[in-house]
mmCIF file of C-alpha atoms in Angstrom:
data_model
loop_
_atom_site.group_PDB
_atom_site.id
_atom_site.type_symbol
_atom_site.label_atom_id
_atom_site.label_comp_id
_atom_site.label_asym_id
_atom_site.label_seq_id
_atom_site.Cartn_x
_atom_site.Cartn_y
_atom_site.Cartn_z
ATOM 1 C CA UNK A 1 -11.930 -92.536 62.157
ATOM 2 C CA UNK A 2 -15.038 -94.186 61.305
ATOM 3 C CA UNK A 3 -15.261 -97.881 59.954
ATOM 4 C CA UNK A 4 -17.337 -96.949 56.974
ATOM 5 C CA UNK A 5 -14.796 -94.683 55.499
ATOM 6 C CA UNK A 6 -13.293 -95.900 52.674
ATOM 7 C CA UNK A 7 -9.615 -96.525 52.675
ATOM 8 C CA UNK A 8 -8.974 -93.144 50.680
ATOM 9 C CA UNK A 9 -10.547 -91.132 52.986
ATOM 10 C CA UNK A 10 -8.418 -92.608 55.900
ATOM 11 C CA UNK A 11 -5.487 -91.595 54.255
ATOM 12 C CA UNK A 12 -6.597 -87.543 53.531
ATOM 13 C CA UNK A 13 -5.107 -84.954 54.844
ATOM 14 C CA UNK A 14 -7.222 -81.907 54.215
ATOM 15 C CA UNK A 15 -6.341 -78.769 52.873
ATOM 16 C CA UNK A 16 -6.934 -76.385 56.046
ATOM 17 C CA UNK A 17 -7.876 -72.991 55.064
ATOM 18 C CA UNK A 18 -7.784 -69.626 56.552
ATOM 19 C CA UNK A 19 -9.771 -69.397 60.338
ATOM 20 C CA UNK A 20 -13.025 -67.191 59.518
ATOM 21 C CA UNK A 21 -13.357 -65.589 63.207
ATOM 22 C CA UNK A 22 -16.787 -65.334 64.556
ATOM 23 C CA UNK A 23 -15.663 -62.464 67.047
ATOM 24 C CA UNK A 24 -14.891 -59.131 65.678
ATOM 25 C CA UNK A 25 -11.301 -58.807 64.375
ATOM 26 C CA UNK A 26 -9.940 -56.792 62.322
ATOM 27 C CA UNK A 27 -9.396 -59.752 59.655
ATOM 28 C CA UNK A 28 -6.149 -59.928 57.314
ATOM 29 C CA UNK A 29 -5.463 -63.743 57.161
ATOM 30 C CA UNK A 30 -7.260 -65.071 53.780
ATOM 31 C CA UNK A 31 -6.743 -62.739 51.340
ATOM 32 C CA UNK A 32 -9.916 -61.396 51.101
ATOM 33 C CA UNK A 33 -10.702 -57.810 48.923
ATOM 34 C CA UNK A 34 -11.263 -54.897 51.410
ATOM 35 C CA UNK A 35 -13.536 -53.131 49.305
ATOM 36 C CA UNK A 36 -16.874 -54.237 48.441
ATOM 37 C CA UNK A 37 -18.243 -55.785 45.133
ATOM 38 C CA UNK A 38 -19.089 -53.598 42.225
ATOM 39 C CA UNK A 39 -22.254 -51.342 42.684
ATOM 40 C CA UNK A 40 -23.907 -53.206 39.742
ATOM 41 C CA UNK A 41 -23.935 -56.688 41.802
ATOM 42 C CA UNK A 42 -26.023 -54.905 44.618
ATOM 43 C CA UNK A 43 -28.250 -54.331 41.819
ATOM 44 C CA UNK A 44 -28.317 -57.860 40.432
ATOM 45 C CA UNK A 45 -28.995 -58.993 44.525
ATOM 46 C CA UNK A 46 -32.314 -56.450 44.487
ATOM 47 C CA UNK A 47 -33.449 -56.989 41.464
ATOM 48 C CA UNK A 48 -32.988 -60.713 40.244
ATOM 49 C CA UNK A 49 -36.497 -62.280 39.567
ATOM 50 C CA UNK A 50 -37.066 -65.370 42.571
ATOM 51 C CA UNK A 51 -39.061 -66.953 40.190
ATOM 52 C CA UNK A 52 -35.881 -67.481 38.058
ATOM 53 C CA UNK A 53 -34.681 -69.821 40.686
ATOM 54 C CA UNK A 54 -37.378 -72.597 40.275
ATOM 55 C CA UNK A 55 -35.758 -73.777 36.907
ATOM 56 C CA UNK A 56 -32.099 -74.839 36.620
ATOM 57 C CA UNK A 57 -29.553 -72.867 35.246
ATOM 58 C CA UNK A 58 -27.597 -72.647 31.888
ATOM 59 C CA UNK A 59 -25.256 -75.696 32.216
ATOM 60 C CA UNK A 60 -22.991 -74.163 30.275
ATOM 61 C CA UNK A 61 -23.105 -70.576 31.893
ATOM 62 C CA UNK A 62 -22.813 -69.520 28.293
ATOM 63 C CA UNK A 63 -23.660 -65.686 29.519
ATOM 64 C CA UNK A 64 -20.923 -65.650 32.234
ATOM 65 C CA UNK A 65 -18.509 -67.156 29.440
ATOM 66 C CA UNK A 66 -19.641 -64.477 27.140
ATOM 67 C CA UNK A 67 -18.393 -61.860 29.087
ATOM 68 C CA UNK A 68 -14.809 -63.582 30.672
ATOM 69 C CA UNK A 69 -14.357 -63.990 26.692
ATOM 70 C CA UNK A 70 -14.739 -60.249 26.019
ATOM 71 C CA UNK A 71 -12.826 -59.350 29.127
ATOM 72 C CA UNK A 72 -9.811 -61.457 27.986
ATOM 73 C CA UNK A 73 -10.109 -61.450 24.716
ATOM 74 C CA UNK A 74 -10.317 -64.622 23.540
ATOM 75 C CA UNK A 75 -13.061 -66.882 21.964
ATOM 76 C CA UNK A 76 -16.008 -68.355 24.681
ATOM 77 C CA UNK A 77 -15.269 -71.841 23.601
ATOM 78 C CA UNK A 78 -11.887 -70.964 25.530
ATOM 79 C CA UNK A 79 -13.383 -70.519 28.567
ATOM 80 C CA UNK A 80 -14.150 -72.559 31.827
ATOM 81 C CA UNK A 81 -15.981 -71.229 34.734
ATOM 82 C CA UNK A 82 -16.536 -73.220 37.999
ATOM 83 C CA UNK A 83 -18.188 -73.310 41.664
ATOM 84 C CA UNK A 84 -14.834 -70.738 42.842
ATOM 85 C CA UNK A 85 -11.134 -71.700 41.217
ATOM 86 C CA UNK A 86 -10.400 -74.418 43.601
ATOM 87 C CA UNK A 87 -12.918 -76.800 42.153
ATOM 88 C CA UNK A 88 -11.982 -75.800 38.514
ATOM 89 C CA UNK A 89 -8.124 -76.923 39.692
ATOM 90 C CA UNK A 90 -10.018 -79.757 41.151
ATOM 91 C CA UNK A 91 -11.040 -80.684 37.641
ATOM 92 C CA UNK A 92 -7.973 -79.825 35.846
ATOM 93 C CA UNK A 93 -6.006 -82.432 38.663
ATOM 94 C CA UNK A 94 -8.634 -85.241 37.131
ATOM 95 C CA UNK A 95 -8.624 -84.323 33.530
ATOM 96 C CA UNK A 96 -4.675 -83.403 32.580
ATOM 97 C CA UNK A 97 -2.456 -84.538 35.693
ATOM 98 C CA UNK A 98 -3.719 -88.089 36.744
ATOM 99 C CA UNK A 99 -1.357 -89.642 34.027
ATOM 100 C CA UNK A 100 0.886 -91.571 35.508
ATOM 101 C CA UNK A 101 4.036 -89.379 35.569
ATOM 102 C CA UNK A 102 4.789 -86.893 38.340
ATOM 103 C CA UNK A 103 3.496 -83.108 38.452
ATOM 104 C CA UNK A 104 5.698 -81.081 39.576
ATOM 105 C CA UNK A 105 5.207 -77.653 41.606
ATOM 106 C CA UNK A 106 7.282 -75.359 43.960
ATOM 107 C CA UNK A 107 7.966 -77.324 47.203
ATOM 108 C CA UNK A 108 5.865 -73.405 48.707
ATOM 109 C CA UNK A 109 2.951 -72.347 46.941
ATOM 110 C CA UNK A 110 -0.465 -72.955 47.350
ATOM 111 C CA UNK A 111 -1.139 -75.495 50.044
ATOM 112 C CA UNK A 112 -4.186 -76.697 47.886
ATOM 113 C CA UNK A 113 -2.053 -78.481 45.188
ATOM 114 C CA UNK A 114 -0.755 -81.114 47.080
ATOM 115 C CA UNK A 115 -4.147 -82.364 48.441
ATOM 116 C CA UNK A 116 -5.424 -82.390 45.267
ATOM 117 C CA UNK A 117 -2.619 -85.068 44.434
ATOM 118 C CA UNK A 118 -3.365 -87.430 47.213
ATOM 119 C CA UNK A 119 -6.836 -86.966 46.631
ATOM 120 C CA UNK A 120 -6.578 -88.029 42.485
ATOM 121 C CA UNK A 121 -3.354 -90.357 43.272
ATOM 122 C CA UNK A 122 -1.308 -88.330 41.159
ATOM 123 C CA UNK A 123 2.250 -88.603 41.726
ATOM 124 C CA UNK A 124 3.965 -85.005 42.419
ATOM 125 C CA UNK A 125 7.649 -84.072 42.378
ATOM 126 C CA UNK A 126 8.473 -80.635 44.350
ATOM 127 C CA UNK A 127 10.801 -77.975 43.492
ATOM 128 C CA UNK A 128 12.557 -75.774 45.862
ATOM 129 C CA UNK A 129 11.875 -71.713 45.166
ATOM 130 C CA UNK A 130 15.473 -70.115 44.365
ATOM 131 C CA UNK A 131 17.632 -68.102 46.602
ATOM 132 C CA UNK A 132 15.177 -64.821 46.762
ATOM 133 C CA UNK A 133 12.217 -67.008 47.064
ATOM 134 C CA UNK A 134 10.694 -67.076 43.807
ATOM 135 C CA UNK A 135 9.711 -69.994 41.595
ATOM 136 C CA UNK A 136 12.445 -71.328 39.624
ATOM 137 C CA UNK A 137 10.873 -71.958 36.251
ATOM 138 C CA UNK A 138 13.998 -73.043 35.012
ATOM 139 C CA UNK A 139 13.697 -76.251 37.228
ATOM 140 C CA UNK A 140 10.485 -77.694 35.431
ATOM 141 C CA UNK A 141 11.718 -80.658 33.380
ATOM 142 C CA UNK A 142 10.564 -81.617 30.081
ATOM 143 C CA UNK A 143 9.288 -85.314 30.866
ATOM 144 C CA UNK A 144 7.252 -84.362 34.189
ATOM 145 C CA UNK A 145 3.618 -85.787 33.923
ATOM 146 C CA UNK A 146 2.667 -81.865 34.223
ATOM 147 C CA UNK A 147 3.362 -78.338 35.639
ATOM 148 C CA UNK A 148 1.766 -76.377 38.371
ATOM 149 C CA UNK A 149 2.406 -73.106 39.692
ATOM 150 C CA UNK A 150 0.894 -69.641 41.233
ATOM 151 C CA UNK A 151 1.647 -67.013 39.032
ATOM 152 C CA UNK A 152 2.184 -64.242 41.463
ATOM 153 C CA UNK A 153 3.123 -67.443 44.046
ATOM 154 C CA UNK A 154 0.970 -68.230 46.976
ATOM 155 C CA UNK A 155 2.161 -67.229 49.508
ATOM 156 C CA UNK A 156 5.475 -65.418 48.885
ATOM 157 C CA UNK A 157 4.011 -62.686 46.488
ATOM 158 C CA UNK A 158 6.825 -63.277 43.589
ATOM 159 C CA UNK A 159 4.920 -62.809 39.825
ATOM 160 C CA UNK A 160 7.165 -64.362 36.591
ATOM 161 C CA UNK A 161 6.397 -62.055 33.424
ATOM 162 C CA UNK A 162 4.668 -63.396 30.349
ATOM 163 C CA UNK A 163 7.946 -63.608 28.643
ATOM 164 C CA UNK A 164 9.329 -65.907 31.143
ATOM 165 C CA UNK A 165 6.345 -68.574 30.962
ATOM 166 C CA UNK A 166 6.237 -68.251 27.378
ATOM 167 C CA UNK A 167 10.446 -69.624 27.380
ATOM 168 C CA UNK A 168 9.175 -71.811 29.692
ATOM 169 C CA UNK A 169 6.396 -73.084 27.470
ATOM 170 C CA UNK A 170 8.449 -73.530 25.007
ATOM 171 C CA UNK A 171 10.577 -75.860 26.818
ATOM 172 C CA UNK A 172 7.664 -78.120 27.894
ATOM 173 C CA UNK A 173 5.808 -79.032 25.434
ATOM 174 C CA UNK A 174 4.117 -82.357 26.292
ATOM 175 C CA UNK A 175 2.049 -82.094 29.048
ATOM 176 C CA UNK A 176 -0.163 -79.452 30.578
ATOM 177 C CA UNK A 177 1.553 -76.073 32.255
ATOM 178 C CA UNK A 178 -0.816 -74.735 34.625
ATOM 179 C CA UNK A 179 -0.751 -71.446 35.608
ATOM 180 C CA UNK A 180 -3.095 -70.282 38.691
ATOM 181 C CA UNK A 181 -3.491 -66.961 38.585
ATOM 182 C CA UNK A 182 -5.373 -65.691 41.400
ATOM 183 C CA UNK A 183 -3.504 -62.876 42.604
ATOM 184 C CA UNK A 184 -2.721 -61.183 39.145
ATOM 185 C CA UNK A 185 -4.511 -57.830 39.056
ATOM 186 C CA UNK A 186 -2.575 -56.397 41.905
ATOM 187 C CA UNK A 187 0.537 -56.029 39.850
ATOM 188 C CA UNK A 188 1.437 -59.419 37.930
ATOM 189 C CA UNK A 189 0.609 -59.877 33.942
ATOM 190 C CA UNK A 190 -1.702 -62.354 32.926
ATOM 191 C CA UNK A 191 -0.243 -65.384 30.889
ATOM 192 C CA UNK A 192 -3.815 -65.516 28.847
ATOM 193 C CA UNK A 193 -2.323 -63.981 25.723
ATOM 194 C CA UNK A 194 -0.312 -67.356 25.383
ATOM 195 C CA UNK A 195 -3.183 -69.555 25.152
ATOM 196 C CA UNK A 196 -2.760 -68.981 21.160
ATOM 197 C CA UNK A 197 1.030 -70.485 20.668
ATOM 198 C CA UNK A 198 0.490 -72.709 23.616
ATOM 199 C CA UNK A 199 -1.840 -75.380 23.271
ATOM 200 C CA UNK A 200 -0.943 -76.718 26.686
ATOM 201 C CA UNK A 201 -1.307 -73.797 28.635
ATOM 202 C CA UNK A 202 -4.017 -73.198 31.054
ATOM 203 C CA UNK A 203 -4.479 -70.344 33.219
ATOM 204 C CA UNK A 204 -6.990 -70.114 36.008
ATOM 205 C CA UNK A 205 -8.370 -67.005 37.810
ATOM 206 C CA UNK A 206 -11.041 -66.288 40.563
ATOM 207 C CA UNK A 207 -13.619 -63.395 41.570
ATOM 208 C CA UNK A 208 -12.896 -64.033 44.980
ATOM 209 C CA UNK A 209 -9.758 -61.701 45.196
ATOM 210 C CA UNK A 210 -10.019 -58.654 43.318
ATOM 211 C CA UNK A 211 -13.725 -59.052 42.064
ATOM 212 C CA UNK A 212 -14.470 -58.869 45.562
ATOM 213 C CA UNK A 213 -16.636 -61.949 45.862
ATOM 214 C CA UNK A 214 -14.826 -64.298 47.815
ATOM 215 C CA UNK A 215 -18.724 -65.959 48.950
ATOM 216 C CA UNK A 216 -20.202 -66.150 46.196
ATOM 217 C CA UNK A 217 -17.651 -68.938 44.617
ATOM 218 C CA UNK A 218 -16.753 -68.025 40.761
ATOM 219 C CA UNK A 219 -13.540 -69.331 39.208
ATOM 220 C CA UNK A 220 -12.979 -69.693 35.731
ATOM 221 C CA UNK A 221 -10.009 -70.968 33.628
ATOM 222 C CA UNK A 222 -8.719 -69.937 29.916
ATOM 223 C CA UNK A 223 -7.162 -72.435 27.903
ATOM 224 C CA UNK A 224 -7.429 -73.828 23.773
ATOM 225 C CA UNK A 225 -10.470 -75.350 22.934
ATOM 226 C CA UNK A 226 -9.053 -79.077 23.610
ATOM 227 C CA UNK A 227 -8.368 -78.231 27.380
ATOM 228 C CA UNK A 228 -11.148 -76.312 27.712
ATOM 229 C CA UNK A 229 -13.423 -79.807 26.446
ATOM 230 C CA UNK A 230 -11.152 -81.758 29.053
ATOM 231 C CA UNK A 231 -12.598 -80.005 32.238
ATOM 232 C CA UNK A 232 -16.105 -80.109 30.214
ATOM 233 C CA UNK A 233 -16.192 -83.586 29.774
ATOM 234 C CA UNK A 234 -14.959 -83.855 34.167
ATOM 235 C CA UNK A 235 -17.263 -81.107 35.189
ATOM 236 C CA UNK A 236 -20.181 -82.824 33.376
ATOM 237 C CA UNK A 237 -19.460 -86.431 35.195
ATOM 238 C CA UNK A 238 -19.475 -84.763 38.332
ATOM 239 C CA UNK A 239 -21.800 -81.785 38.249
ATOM 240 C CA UNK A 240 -23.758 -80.150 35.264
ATOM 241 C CA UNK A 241 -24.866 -77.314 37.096
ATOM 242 C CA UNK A 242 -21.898 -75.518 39.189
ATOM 243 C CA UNK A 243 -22.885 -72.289 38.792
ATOM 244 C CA UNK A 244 -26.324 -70.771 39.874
ATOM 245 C CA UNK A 245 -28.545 -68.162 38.039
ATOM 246 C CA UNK A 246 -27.655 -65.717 40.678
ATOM 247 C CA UNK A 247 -24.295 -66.608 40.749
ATOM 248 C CA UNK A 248 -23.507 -65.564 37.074
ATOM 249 C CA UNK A 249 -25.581 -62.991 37.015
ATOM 250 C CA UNK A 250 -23.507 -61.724 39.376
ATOM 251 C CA UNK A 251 -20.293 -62.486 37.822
ATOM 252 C CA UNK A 252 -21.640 -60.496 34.468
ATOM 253 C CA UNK A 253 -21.639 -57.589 36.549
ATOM 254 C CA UNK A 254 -18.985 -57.222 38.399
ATOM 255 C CA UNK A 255 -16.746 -58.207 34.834
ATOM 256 C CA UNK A 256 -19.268 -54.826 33.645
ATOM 257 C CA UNK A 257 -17.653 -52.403 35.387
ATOM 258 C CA UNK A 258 -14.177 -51.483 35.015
ATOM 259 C CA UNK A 259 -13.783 -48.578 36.755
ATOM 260 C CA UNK A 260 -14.789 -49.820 40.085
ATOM 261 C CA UNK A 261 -12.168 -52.563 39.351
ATOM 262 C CA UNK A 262 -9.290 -50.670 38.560
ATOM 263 C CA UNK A 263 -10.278 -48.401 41.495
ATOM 264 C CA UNK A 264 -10.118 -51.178 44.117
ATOM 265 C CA UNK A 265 -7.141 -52.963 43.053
ATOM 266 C CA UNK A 266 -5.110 -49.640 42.884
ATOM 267 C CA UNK A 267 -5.939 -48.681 45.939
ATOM 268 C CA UNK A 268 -4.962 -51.871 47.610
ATOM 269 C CA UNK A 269 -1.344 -51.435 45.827
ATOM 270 C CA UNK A 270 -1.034 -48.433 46.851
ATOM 271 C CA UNK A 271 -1.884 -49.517 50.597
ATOM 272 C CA UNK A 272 0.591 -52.551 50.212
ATOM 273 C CA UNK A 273 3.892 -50.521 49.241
ATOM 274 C CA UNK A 274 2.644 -48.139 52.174
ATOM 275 C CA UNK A 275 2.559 -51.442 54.085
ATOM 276 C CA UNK A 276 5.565 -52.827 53.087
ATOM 277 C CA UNK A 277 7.639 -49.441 53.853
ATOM 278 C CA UNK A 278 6.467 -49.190 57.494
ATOM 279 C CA UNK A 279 7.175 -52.572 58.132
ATOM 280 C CA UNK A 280 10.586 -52.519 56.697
ATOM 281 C CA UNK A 281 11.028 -49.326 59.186
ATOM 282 C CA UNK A 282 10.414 -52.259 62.184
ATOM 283 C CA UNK A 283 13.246 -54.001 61.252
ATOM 284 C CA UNK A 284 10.765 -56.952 59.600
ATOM 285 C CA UNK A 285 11.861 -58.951 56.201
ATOM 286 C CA UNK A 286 9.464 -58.141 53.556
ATOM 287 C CA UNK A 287 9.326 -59.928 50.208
ATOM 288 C CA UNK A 288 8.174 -58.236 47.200
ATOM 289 C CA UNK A 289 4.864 -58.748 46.464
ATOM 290 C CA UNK A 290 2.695 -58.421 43.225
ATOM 291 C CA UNK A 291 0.381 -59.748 45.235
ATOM 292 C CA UNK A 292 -2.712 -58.547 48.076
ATOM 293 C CA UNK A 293 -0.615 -59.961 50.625
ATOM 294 C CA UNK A 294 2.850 -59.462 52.450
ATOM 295 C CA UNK A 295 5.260 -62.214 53.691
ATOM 296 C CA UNK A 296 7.197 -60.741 56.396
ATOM 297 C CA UNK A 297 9.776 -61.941 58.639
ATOM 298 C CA UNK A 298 11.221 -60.414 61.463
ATOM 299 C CA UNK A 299 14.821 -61.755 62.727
ATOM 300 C CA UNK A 300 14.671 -60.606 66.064
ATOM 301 C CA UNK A 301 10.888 -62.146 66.592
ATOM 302 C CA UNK A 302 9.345 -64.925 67.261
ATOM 303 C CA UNK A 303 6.270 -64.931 64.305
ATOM 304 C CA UNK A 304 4.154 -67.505 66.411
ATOM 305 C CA UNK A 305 4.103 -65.156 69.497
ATOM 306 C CA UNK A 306 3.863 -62.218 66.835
ATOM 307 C CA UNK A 307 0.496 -64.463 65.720
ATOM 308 C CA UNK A 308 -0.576 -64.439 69.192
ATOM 309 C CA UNK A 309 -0.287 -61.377 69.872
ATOM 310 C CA UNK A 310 -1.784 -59.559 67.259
ATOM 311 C CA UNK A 311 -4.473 -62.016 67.377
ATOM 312 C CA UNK A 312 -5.513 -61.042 71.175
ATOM 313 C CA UNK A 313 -5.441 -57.214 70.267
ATOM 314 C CA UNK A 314 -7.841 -57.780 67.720
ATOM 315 C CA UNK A 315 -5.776 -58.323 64.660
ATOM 316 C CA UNK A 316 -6.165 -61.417 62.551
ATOM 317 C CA UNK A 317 -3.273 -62.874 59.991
ATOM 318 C CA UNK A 318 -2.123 -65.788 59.045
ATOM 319 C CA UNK A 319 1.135 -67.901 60.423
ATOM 320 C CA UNK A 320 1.654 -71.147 58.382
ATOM 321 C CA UNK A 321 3.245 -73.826 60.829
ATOM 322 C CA UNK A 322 5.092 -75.340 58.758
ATOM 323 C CA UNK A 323 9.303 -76.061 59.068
ATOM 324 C CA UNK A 324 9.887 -73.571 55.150
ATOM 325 C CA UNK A 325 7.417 -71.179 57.071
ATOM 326 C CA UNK A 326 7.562 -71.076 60.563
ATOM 327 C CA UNK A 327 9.666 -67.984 60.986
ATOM 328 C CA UNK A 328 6.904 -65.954 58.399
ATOM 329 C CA UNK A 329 3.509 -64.595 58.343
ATOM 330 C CA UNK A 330 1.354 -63.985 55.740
ATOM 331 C CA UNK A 331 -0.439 -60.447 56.299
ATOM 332 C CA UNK A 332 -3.643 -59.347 53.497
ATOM 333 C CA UNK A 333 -3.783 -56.087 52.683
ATOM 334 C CA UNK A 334 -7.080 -54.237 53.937
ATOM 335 C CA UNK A 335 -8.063 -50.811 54.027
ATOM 336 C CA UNK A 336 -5.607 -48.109 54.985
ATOM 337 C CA UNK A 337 -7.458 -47.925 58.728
ATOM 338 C CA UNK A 338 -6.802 -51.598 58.928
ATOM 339 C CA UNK A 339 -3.382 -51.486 58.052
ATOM 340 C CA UNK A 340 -2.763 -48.419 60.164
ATOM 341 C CA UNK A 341 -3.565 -50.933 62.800
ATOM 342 C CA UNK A 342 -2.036 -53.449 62.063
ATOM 343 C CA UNK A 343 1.201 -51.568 62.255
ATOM 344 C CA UNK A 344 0.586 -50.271 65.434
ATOM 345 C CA UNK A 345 0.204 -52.980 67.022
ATOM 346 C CA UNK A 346 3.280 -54.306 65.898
ATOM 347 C CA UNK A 347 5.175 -51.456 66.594
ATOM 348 C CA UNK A 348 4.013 -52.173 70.301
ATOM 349 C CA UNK A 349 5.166 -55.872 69.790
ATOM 350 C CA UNK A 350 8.262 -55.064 68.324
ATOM 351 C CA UNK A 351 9.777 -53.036 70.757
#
């Protein structure tokens, strides 16, 4: 530790996130799309002006909002967008949760949450997940300081319907429910249609999962026009400008074209039931996901040496060494080739 770090810095523990190999592996640890981007951002990447880039861009990405409003439905003074979904939860932490009372959160979901507390001194409270592993939302009280939750979960793959956040809405009224919803378009349903009776609800999404544009960074979140002037008023002490001309450009296009969308995400269900069957057939716990990943757990395995040895046959996923998940591994869903692999080498493992 250096002596010039301030006394807050000494006390972080950073979030960690998935290893990004520089060898070749076949690479199923962070979630990332299989497929590429929609053909219309290739066309953005050849044909966007480089003179464009000398002058700043829109501070309020009013194009990008534009378009996340049609796509939803709702009005563009609704909508947030941010350098990838991680900063805008950044935001939200400063804007609704630093209040004094305790957020609470599943004591497994997204690893990301609790960092953000210790970062923003925000007091949290965690809640265990219930008996088949999925968020209890009837454990959320009232007179927490906030609520925060992935919606499918991070990383066990369980999505609540809209009805069941909406009786959960109605139950906290007070303080700000966040839902994260970065996995949603592989088989969840989107909270966003609640943002009208729920003045407190915020949802956030991402382009990184099944927008296929995990490095570019675009994250957005939906929410009524006083939440959505909350992370305004944050975003615009920190950074005006967090997206680039490029970057929303981008975004416009890949939002464009739905059929490329639906296409992708379909096809990476379809490969994660295929998934899920075979590995079932090897004897390995698999939770259901709605989700474009699999936690699996094999009771006859160790899932560290499992790690290891996928990882030195040239298969990459992700083992969370942690005491809740230290018997699991999280495995993204890539293309059926991949997966094929995958399962191969596990049946060699496995026997």
């Amino acid at each position: 530790m250096s002596k010039f770090w301030s006394p807050k810095v000494r006390e972080l523990t950073p979030y960690v996130p998935g290893e990004q190999p520089r060898e070749r592996l076949i690479k199923l640890n962070t979630n990332e799309n299989p497929y590429p981007p929609a053909p219309g951002v290739e066309a953005v990447l050849r044909e966007f002006p480089a003179d464009h880039l000398r002058r700043y861009p829109d501070p309020e990405s009013h194009g990008l909002r534009e378009a996340l409003a049609r796509e939803f439905g709702v009005e563009v003074e609704q909508v947030f967008v941010g350098n990838g979904s991680d900063e805008v939860l950044a935001l939200a932490f400063q804007a609704f949760f630093a209040n004094g009372r305790p957020l609470e959160m599943p004591a497994i979901t997204y690893s990301f949450y609790p960092v953000y507390c210790r970062l923003y001194d925000v007091e949290r409270r965690t809640l265990p997940l219930d008996a088949d592993w999925r968020v209890d939302l009837g454990a959320f009280s009232p007179d927490a300081g906030g609520a925060i939750f992935a919606n499918p979960n991070a990383p066990t793959g369980h999505g609540h319907g809209r009805e069941a956040i909406a009786a959960l809405l109605e139950r906290l009224t007070e303080s700000v429910v966040l839902v994260d919803e970065a996995y949603v378009d592989f088989g969840g349903e989107s909270a966003i249609p609640l943002i009208e009776r729920f003045p407190n609800l915020l949802v956030t999404g991402t382009f990184s999962k099944s927008r296929s544009l995990a490095g570019l960074r675009l994250g957005y979140a939906v929410g009524s026009r006083e939440l959505i002037e909350g992370l305004e008023r944050v975003k615009d002490s920190f950074n005006s400008y967090p997206i680039d001309s490029l970057a929303s450009a981008i975004g416009v296009a890949a939002l464009e074209d739905r059929e490329h969308f639906d296409a992708c995400r379909e096809a990476v269900i379809t490969t994660r039931e295929r998934t899920r069957t075979r590995l079932e057939s090897l004897g390995f716990q698999v939770l259901p996901s709605q989700s474009n990943f699999l936690l699996v757990h094999h009771p006859e395995q160790d899932a560290s040496q499992l790690f290891v040895g996928l990882r030195e046959r040239g298969v990459l996923v992700r083992h969370f060494n942690t005491e809740a998940l230290n018997g699991w591994l999280r495995i993204s869903i890539g293309t059926e080739d991949e997966m094929d692999s995958l399962v191969e080498v596990l049946e060699e493992l496995c026997r």
